[in-house]
Amino acid sequence: MMISSPDNQKIKDMRRLLDDSAFRRRQGRFVVEGPATVRTLMSNHRRPVEIFLCPDYCREDADIELAAERMAVPVTTVSKRCYDRMTDVQTPQGLAAIYDIPDYHPSEIFGKKDALFLCCRGIQDPGNLGTLIRTADAAGATAVFVLPPAVSAFNPKTVRASAGSILNIPVLEMKEDGFLTRIKEAGITLFAAVTRDGTLPEKTAFTRPLCLVMGSEAHGLPPAILKCSRLVT
């Protein structure tokens, strides 16, 4: 299928998935841009809903199209004008995929006895959040929790900074009170990262199940989290 008009509904919906977090939540979907990330996800058996390809930008897509055929994933070809409308990057790579937002139930995550969690509370910069998700994945963490007022975990810039880790590790967006209730019920120790007056990491006994909590770039962590955590600097 070839789409040449930027007014096509698929192109409009793709752009809304990038720009509108409420639309992403309603649709239960998000966008992954770039052939390298899509290729990695598909090799890890992460099946996209649909792939959009612009031949004017992307020349190295044969393996992705072959994988899409094996997975029965529709590939929609779009014109350069369409792709320019549907992307938010300055240097388009010509390939993007729609993925379902994974639906993890908190009970299946919090019940793990050897859990190693990362909680990101109020992280505002999407690049920072994506990097934290990528680092947690590399460190073998069990899951990442994102608490408001944080940027969306499925913001396109967060997704790009995660380099595919957004689908390699469970990422759950939760309210702070619900998160703290679950943590207490599961008997998980909280370690709060603070800039001063905390125990040095090398002098801290990190015993699982545990959760490391990191706060916003400007304001750190709120009292509600600090008072029930062990402080680490």
PDB file of C-alpha atoms in Angstrom:
ATOM      1  CA  MET A   1       0.000   0.000   0.000  1.00  0.00           C
ATOM      2  CA  MET A   2       1.290   3.478  -0.942  1.00  0.00           C
ATOM      3  CA  ILE A   3       0.100   6.691   0.718  1.00  0.00           C
ATOM      4  CA  SER A   4       0.953   9.946  -1.028  1.00  0.00           C
ATOM      5  CA  SER A   5      -1.402  12.417   0.676  1.00  0.00           C
ATOM      6  CA  PRO A   6      -0.449  13.949   4.059  1.00  0.00           C
ATOM      7  CA  ASP A   7      -4.197  14.274   4.714  1.00  0.00           C
ATOM      8  CA  ASN A   8      -4.609  10.514   4.846  1.00  0.00           C
ATOM      9  CA  GLN A   9      -6.112   9.468   8.185  1.00  0.00           C
ATOM     10  CA  LYS A  10      -3.266   7.042   8.892  1.00  0.00           C
ATOM     11  CA  ILE A  11      -0.740   9.859   8.584  1.00  0.00           C
ATOM     12  CA  LYS A  12      -2.801  12.098  10.868  1.00  0.00           C
ATOM     13  CA  ASP A  13      -3.172   9.343  13.465  1.00  0.00           C
ATOM     14  CA  MET A  14       0.557   8.610  13.355  1.00  0.00           C
ATOM     15  CA  ARG A  15       1.315  12.239  14.065  1.00  0.00           C
ATOM     16  CA  ARG A  16      -1.172  12.297  16.962  1.00  0.00           C
ATOM     17  CA  LEU A  17       0.508   9.254  18.486  1.00  0.00           C
ATOM     18  CA  LEU A  18       3.737  11.253  18.519  1.00  0.00           C
ATOM     19  CA  ASP A  19       2.283  14.518  19.821  1.00  0.00           C
ATOM     20  CA  ASP A  20      -0.664  13.627  22.049  1.00  0.00           C
ATOM     21  CA  SER A  21      -0.105  11.536  25.195  1.00  0.00           C
ATOM     22  CA  ALA A  22      -3.864  11.322  25.866  1.00  0.00           C
ATOM     23  CA  PHE A  23      -4.399   9.938  22.353  1.00  0.00           C
ATOM     24  CA  ARG A  24      -1.628   7.382  22.968  1.00  0.00           C
ATOM     25  CA  ARG A  25      -3.339   6.236  26.160  1.00  0.00           C
ATOM     26  CA  ARG A  26      -6.745   5.952  24.469  1.00  0.00           C
ATOM     27  CA  GLN A  27      -5.314   4.004  21.549  1.00  0.00           C
ATOM     28  CA  GLY A  28      -2.966   1.953  23.733  1.00  0.00           C
ATOM     29  CA  ARG A  29      -0.234   2.463  21.148  1.00  0.00           C
ATOM     30  CA  PHE A  30       2.995   4.382  20.595  1.00  0.00           C
ATOM     31  CA  VAL A  31       5.567   4.973  17.844  1.00  0.00           C
ATOM     32  CA  VAL A  32       9.117   3.647  17.492  1.00  0.00           C
ATOM     33  CA  GLU A  33      11.196   5.491  14.901  1.00  0.00           C
ATOM     34  CA  GLY A  34      14.369   4.385  13.145  1.00  0.00           C
ATOM     35  CA  PRO A  35      15.318   1.175  11.334  1.00  0.00           C
ATOM     36  CA  ALA A  36      18.001   0.183  13.859  1.00  0.00           C
ATOM     37  CA  THR A  37      15.606   0.174  16.815  1.00  0.00           C
ATOM     38  CA  VAL A  38      12.758  -1.484  14.903  1.00  0.00           C
ATOM     39  CA  ARG A  39      15.186  -4.103  13.582  1.00  0.00           C
ATOM     40  CA  THR A  40      16.417  -4.861  17.114  1.00  0.00           C
ATOM     41  CA  LEU A  41      12.889  -5.113  18.509  1.00  0.00           C
ATOM     42  CA  MET A  42      11.751  -7.442  15.743  1.00  0.00           C
ATOM     43  CA  SER A  43      14.807  -9.651  16.223  1.00  0.00           C
ATOM     44  CA  ASN A  44      13.736  -9.868  19.880  1.00  0.00           C
ATOM     45  CA  HIS A  45      10.289 -11.046  18.709  1.00  0.00           C
ATOM     46  CA  ARG A  46       8.563  -7.734  19.477  1.00  0.00           C
ATOM     47  CA  ARG A  47       5.843  -7.614  16.863  1.00  0.00           C
ATOM     48  CA  PRO A  48       4.725  -4.178  15.640  1.00  0.00           C
ATOM     49  CA  VAL A  49       1.153  -3.418  14.676  1.00  0.00           C
ATOM     50  CA  GLU A  50       2.191  -1.720  11.434  1.00  0.00           C
ATOM     51  CA  ILE A  51       5.350  -0.414   9.781  1.00  0.00           C
ATOM     52  CA  PHE A  52       5.589   2.813   7.762  1.00  0.00           C
ATOM     53  CA  LEU A  53       8.377   3.060   5.208  1.00  0.00           C
ATOM     54  CA  CYS A  54       9.564   5.983   3.094  1.00  0.00           C
ATOM     55  CA  PRO A  55      11.874   4.782   0.270  1.00  0.00           C
ATOM     56  CA  ASP A  56      13.197   8.334  -0.241  1.00  0.00           C
ATOM     57  CA  TYR A  57      14.758   8.234   3.235  1.00  0.00           C
ATOM     58  CA  CYS A  58      15.285   4.546   4.029  1.00  0.00           C
ATOM     59  CA  ARG A  59      17.388   2.348   1.738  1.00  0.00           C
ATOM     60  CA  GLU A  60      18.382  -0.445   4.145  1.00  0.00           C
ATOM     61  CA  ASP A  61      15.053  -2.053   4.896  1.00  0.00           C
ATOM     62  CA  ALA A  62      15.067  -5.405   3.096  1.00  0.00           C
ATOM     63  CA  ASP A  63      15.638  -7.429   6.259  1.00  0.00           C
ATOM     64  CA  ILE A  64      12.912  -5.521   8.099  1.00  0.00           C
ATOM     65  CA  GLU A  65      10.423  -6.110   5.289  1.00  0.00           C
ATOM     66  CA  LEU A  66      11.341  -9.800   5.297  1.00  0.00           C
ATOM     67  CA  ALA A  67      10.850 -10.001   9.074  1.00  0.00           C
ATOM     68  CA  ALA A  68       7.547  -8.154   8.711  1.00  0.00           C
ATOM     69  CA  GLU A  69       6.390 -10.701   6.142  1.00  0.00           C
ATOM     70  CA  ARG A  70       7.287 -13.566   8.493  1.00  0.00           C
ATOM     71  CA  MET A  71       5.415 -11.888  11.357  1.00  0.00           C
ATOM     72  CA  ALA A  72       2.443 -10.938   9.146  1.00  0.00           C
ATOM     73  CA  VAL A  73       2.961  -7.239   9.900  1.00  0.00           C
ATOM     74  CA  PRO A  74       1.523  -4.821   7.322  1.00  0.00           C
ATOM     75  CA  VAL A  75       4.069  -2.480   5.727  1.00  0.00           C
ATOM     76  CA  THR A  76       2.710   0.825   4.426  1.00  0.00           C
ATOM     77  CA  THR A  77       4.859   2.801   1.999  1.00  0.00           C
ATOM     78  CA  VAL A  78       4.546   6.585   2.218  1.00  0.00           C
ATOM     79  CA  SER A  79       5.806   9.500   0.174  1.00  0.00           C
ATOM     80  CA  LYS A  80       8.512  11.863   1.408  1.00  0.00           C
ATOM     81  CA  ARG A  81       5.877  14.546   1.934  1.00  0.00           C
ATOM     82  CA  CYS A  82       3.825  12.183   4.102  1.00  0.00           C
ATOM     83  CA  TYR A  83       6.789  11.061   6.173  1.00  0.00           C
ATOM     84  CA  ASP A  84       7.831  14.670   6.796  1.00  0.00           C
ATOM     85  CA  ARG A  85       4.338  15.289   8.181  1.00  0.00           C
ATOM     86  CA  MET A  86       4.316  12.229  10.442  1.00  0.00           C
ATOM     87  CA  THR A  87       7.787  12.466  12.001  1.00  0.00           C
ATOM     88  CA  ASP A  88       9.105  14.819  14.690  1.00  0.00           C
ATOM     89  CA  VAL A  89      12.832  14.384  14.015  1.00  0.00           C
ATOM     90  CA  GLN A  90      14.960  16.847  12.053  1.00  0.00           C
ATOM     91  CA  THR A  91      16.814  14.120  10.157  1.00  0.00           C
ATOM     92  CA  PRO A  92      14.218  11.467   9.263  1.00  0.00           C
ATOM     93  CA  GLN A  93      15.411   7.872   8.895  1.00  0.00           C
ATOM     94  CA  GLY A  94      12.397   6.864   6.843  1.00  0.00           C
ATOM     95  CA  LEU A  95      11.053   3.992   8.913  1.00  0.00           C
ATOM     96  CA  ALA A  96       8.665   3.956  11.869  1.00  0.00           C
ATOM     97  CA  ALA A  97       6.545   1.321  13.551  1.00  0.00           C
ATOM     98  CA  ILE A  98       3.441   1.390  15.720  1.00  0.00           C
ATOM     99  CA  TYR A  99       3.569  -0.818  18.808  1.00  0.00           C
ATOM    100  CA  ASP A 100       0.978  -1.696  21.415  1.00  0.00           C
ATOM    101  CA  ILE A 101       1.703  -0.281  24.862  1.00  0.00           C
ATOM    102  CA  PRO A 102       2.316  -3.372  27.025  1.00  0.00           C
ATOM    103  CA  ASP A 103      -0.377  -3.981  29.626  1.00  0.00           C
ATOM    104  CA  TYR A 104       1.442  -5.144  32.764  1.00  0.00           C
ATOM    105  CA  HIS A 105      -0.609  -5.806  35.874  1.00  0.00           C
ATOM    106  CA  PRO A 106       1.132  -4.436  39.002  1.00  0.00           C
ATOM    107  CA  SER A 107       0.419  -7.608  40.998  1.00  0.00           C
ATOM    108  CA  GLU A 108       2.535  -9.743  38.655  1.00  0.00           C
ATOM    109  CA  ILE A 109       5.428  -7.272  38.916  1.00  0.00           C
ATOM    110  CA  PHE A 110       5.425  -6.480  42.641  1.00  0.00           C
ATOM    111  CA  GLY A 111       5.149 -10.145  43.614  1.00  0.00           C
ATOM    112  CA  LYS A 112       8.694 -11.015  42.523  1.00  0.00           C
ATOM    113  CA  LYS A 113      10.794 -11.888  45.582  1.00  0.00           C
ATOM    114  CA  ASP A 114      14.195 -10.974  44.120  1.00  0.00           C
ATOM    115  CA  ALA A 115      12.969  -7.740  42.513  1.00  0.00           C
ATOM    116  CA  LEU A 116      15.346  -4.965  41.503  1.00  0.00           C
ATOM    117  CA  PHE A 117      13.214  -1.948  40.624  1.00  0.00           C
ATOM    118  CA  LEU A 118      13.959   1.555  39.441  1.00  0.00           C
ATOM    119  CA  CYS A 119      11.403   4.278  40.170  1.00  0.00           C
ATOM    120  CA  CYS A 120      11.630   7.593  38.302  1.00  0.00           C
ATOM    121  CA  ARG A 121       9.577  10.219  40.088  1.00  0.00           C
ATOM    122  CA  GLY A 122       8.973  13.521  38.316  1.00  0.00           C
ATOM    123  CA  ILE A 123      11.672  13.148  35.636  1.00  0.00           C
ATOM    124  CA  GLN A 124      10.883  15.921  33.174  1.00  0.00           C
ATOM    125  CA  ASP A 125      13.424  15.461  30.401  1.00  0.00           C
ATOM    126  CA  PRO A 126      12.438  12.666  27.973  1.00  0.00           C
ATOM    127  CA  GLY A 127      16.070  11.999  27.098  1.00  0.00           C
ATOM    128  CA  ASN A 128      16.907  11.511  30.777  1.00  0.00           C
ATOM    129  CA  LEU A 129      13.966   9.153  31.319  1.00  0.00           C
ATOM    130  CA  GLY A 130      14.804   7.115  28.227  1.00  0.00           C
ATOM    131  CA  THR A 131      18.432   6.820  29.337  1.00  0.00           C
ATOM    132  CA  LEU A 132      17.352   5.640  32.794  1.00  0.00           C
ATOM    133  CA  ILE A 133      15.098   2.998  31.227  1.00  0.00           C
ATOM    134  CA  ARG A 134      17.954   1.864  28.985  1.00  0.00           C
ATOM    135  CA  THR A 135      20.344   1.697  31.942  1.00  0.00           C
ATOM    136  CA  ALA A 136      17.870  -0.265  34.065  1.00  0.00           C
ATOM    137  CA  ASP A 137      17.487  -2.759  31.216  1.00  0.00           C
ATOM    138  CA  ALA A 138      21.273  -3.123  30.886  1.00  0.00           C
ATOM    139  CA  ALA A 139      21.613  -3.621  34.664  1.00  0.00           C
ATOM    140  CA  GLY A 140      19.071  -6.438  34.676  1.00  0.00           C
ATOM    141  CA  ALA A 141      16.372  -4.572  36.596  1.00  0.00           C
ATOM    142  CA  THR A 142      12.986  -6.227  37.044  1.00  0.00           C
ATOM    143  CA  ALA A 143      10.899  -3.185  36.068  1.00  0.00           C
ATOM    144  CA  VAL A 144      10.832   0.607  35.892  1.00  0.00           C
ATOM    145  CA  PHE A 145       8.086   2.700  37.489  1.00  0.00           C
ATOM    146  CA  VAL A 146       7.359   6.233  36.279  1.00  0.00           C
ATOM    147  CA  LEU A 147       5.544   8.541  38.706  1.00  0.00           C
ATOM    148  CA  PRO A 148       4.048  11.989  37.987  1.00  0.00           C
ATOM    149  CA  PRO A 149       4.790  14.741  37.323  1.00  0.00           C
ATOM    150  CA  ALA A 150       7.073  12.901  34.890  1.00  0.00           C
ATOM    151  CA  VAL A 151       7.230  12.985  31.120  1.00  0.00           C
ATOM    152  CA  SER A 152       5.422  10.069  29.496  1.00  0.00           C
ATOM    153  CA  ALA A 153       7.451   6.883  29.179  1.00  0.00           C
ATOM    154  CA  PHE A 154       6.039   6.556  25.649  1.00  0.00           C
ATOM    155  CA  ASN A 155       6.915  10.088  24.532  1.00  0.00           C
ATOM    156  CA  PRO A 156       8.762   9.697  21.195  1.00  0.00           C
ATOM    157  CA  LYS A 157      11.947  11.275  22.588  1.00  0.00           C
ATOM    158  CA  THR A 158      11.841   8.951  25.602  1.00  0.00           C
ATOM    159  CA  VAL A 159      11.351   5.979  23.302  1.00  0.00           C
ATOM    160  CA  ARG A 160      14.311   7.016  21.130  1.00  0.00           C
ATOM    161  CA  ALA A 161      16.579   7.537  24.156  1.00  0.00           C
ATOM    162  CA  SER A 162      15.607   4.103  25.485  1.00  0.00           C
ATOM    163  CA  ALA A 163      17.031   2.539  22.287  1.00  0.00           C
ATOM    164  CA  GLY A 164      14.395  -0.187  22.328  1.00  0.00           C
ATOM    165  CA  SER A 165      14.586  -0.922  26.056  1.00  0.00           C
ATOM    166  CA  ILE A 166      11.063   0.475  26.438  1.00  0.00           C
ATOM    167  CA  LEU A 167       9.877  -2.969  25.260  1.00  0.00           C
ATOM    168  CA  ASN A 168      12.674  -5.073  26.774  1.00  0.00           C
ATOM    169  CA  ILE A 169      11.778  -4.318  30.391  1.00  0.00           C
ATOM    170  CA  PRO A 170       8.369  -3.699  32.002  1.00  0.00           C
ATOM    171  CA  VAL A 171       7.714   0.046  32.300  1.00  0.00           C
ATOM    172  CA  LEU A 172       4.668   1.037  34.354  1.00  0.00           C
ATOM    173  CA  GLU A 173       3.230   4.533  34.789  1.00  0.00           C
ATOM    174  CA  MET A 174       1.610   4.768  38.224  1.00  0.00           C
ATOM    175  CA  LYS A 175       0.255   7.288  40.721  1.00  0.00           C
ATOM    176  CA  GLU A 176       2.546   7.931  43.680  1.00  0.00           C
ATOM    177  CA  ASP A 177       0.132   6.807  46.393  1.00  0.00           C
ATOM    178  CA  GLY A 178      -0.696   3.584  44.564  1.00  0.00           C
ATOM    179  CA  PHE A 179       3.004   2.873  44.043  1.00  0.00           C
ATOM    180  CA  LEU A 180       3.845   3.417  47.735  1.00  0.00           C
ATOM    181  CA  THR A 181       0.941   1.218  48.839  1.00  0.00           C
ATOM    182  CA  ARG A 182       2.112  -1.616  46.576  1.00  0.00           C
ATOM    183  CA  ILE A 183       5.712  -1.236  47.776  1.00  0.00           C
ATOM    184  CA  LYS A 184       4.665  -1.458  51.420  1.00  0.00           C
ATOM    185  CA  GLU A 185       2.373  -4.449  50.859  1.00  0.00           C
ATOM    186  CA  ALA A 186       5.119  -6.328  49.006  1.00  0.00           C
ATOM    187  CA  GLY A 187       7.752  -5.635  51.670  1.00  0.00           C
ATOM    188  CA  ILE A 188      10.113  -3.947  49.227  1.00  0.00           C
ATOM    189  CA  THR A 189      12.866  -1.702  50.616  1.00  0.00           C
ATOM    190  CA  LEU A 190      13.052   1.772  49.098  1.00  0.00           C
ATOM    191  CA  PHE A 191      16.422   3.440  48.556  1.00  0.00           C
ATOM    192  CA  ALA A 192      16.119   7.143  47.722  1.00  0.00           C
ATOM    193  CA  ALA A 193      18.893   8.838  45.757  1.00  0.00           C
ATOM    194  CA  VAL A 194      19.729  12.188  47.386  1.00  0.00           C
ATOM    195  CA  THR A 195      22.450  14.723  46.668  1.00  0.00           C
ATOM    196  CA  ARG A 196      23.714  14.904  50.268  1.00  0.00           C
ATOM    197  CA  ASP A 197      23.462  13.370  53.754  1.00  0.00           C
ATOM    198  CA  GLY A 198      22.806   9.824  52.509  1.00  0.00           C
ATOM    199  CA  THR A 199      24.853   6.666  53.009  1.00  0.00           C
ATOM    200  CA  LEU A 200      27.554   6.014  50.428  1.00  0.00           C
ATOM    201  CA  PRO A 201      26.568   3.246  47.982  1.00  0.00           C
ATOM    202  CA  GLU A 202      29.610   1.141  48.878  1.00  0.00           C
ATOM    203  CA  LYS A 203      28.538   1.253  52.534  1.00  0.00           C
ATOM    204  CA  THR A 204      24.906   0.384  51.819  1.00  0.00           C
ATOM    205  CA  ALA A 205      23.498  -3.140  52.068  1.00  0.00           C
ATOM    206  CA  PHE A 206      21.351  -3.451  48.952  1.00  0.00           C
ATOM    207  CA  THR A 207      19.215  -6.467  49.797  1.00  0.00           C
ATOM    208  CA  ARG A 208      16.478  -7.583  47.411  1.00  0.00           C
ATOM    209  CA  PRO A 209      13.638  -7.024  46.899  1.00  0.00           C
ATOM    210  CA  LEU A 210      14.527  -3.364  46.568  1.00  0.00           C
ATOM    211  CA  CYS A 211      13.629  -0.258  44.610  1.00  0.00           C
ATOM    212  CA  LEU A 212      15.942   2.664  43.879  1.00  0.00           C
ATOM    213  CA  VAL A 213      14.000   5.923  43.572  1.00  0.00           C
ATOM    214  CA  MET A 214      15.342   8.886  41.602  1.00  0.00           C
ATOM    215  CA  GLY A 215      13.702  12.303  41.677  1.00  0.00           C
ATOM    216  CA  SER A 216      13.251  15.205  39.324  1.00  0.00           C
ATOM    217  CA  GLU A 217      16.186  17.138  37.953  1.00  0.00           C
ATOM    218  CA  ALA A 218      15.088  20.361  39.668  1.00  0.00           C
ATOM    219  CA  HIS A 219      13.326  19.308  42.862  1.00  0.00           C
ATOM    220  CA  GLY A 220      14.562  15.864  43.854  1.00  0.00           C
ATOM    221  CA  LEU A 221      12.191  13.641  45.841  1.00  0.00           C
ATOM    222  CA  PRO A 222       9.135  14.628  47.920  1.00  0.00           C
ATOM    223  CA  PRO A 223       8.856  14.065  51.704  1.00  0.00           C
ATOM    224  CA  ALA A 224       6.322  11.245  51.244  1.00  0.00           C
ATOM    225  CA  ILE A 225       8.986   9.134  49.554  1.00  0.00           C
ATOM    226  CA  LEU A 226      11.965  10.295  51.608  1.00  0.00           C
ATOM    227  CA  LYS A 227      10.369   9.464  54.960  1.00  0.00           C
ATOM    228  CA  CYS A 228       9.838   5.796  54.030  1.00  0.00           C
ATOM    229  CA  SER A 229      13.201   5.288  52.267  1.00  0.00           C
ATOM    230  CA  ARG A 230      16.816   4.686  53.107  1.00  0.00           C
ATOM    231  CA  LEU A 231      18.837   7.613  51.779  1.00  0.00           C
ATOM    232  CA  VAL A 232      21.776   6.975  49.452  1.00  0.00           C
ATOM    233  CA  THR A 233      24.162   9.603  48.096  1.00  0.00           C
TER     234      THR A 233
END
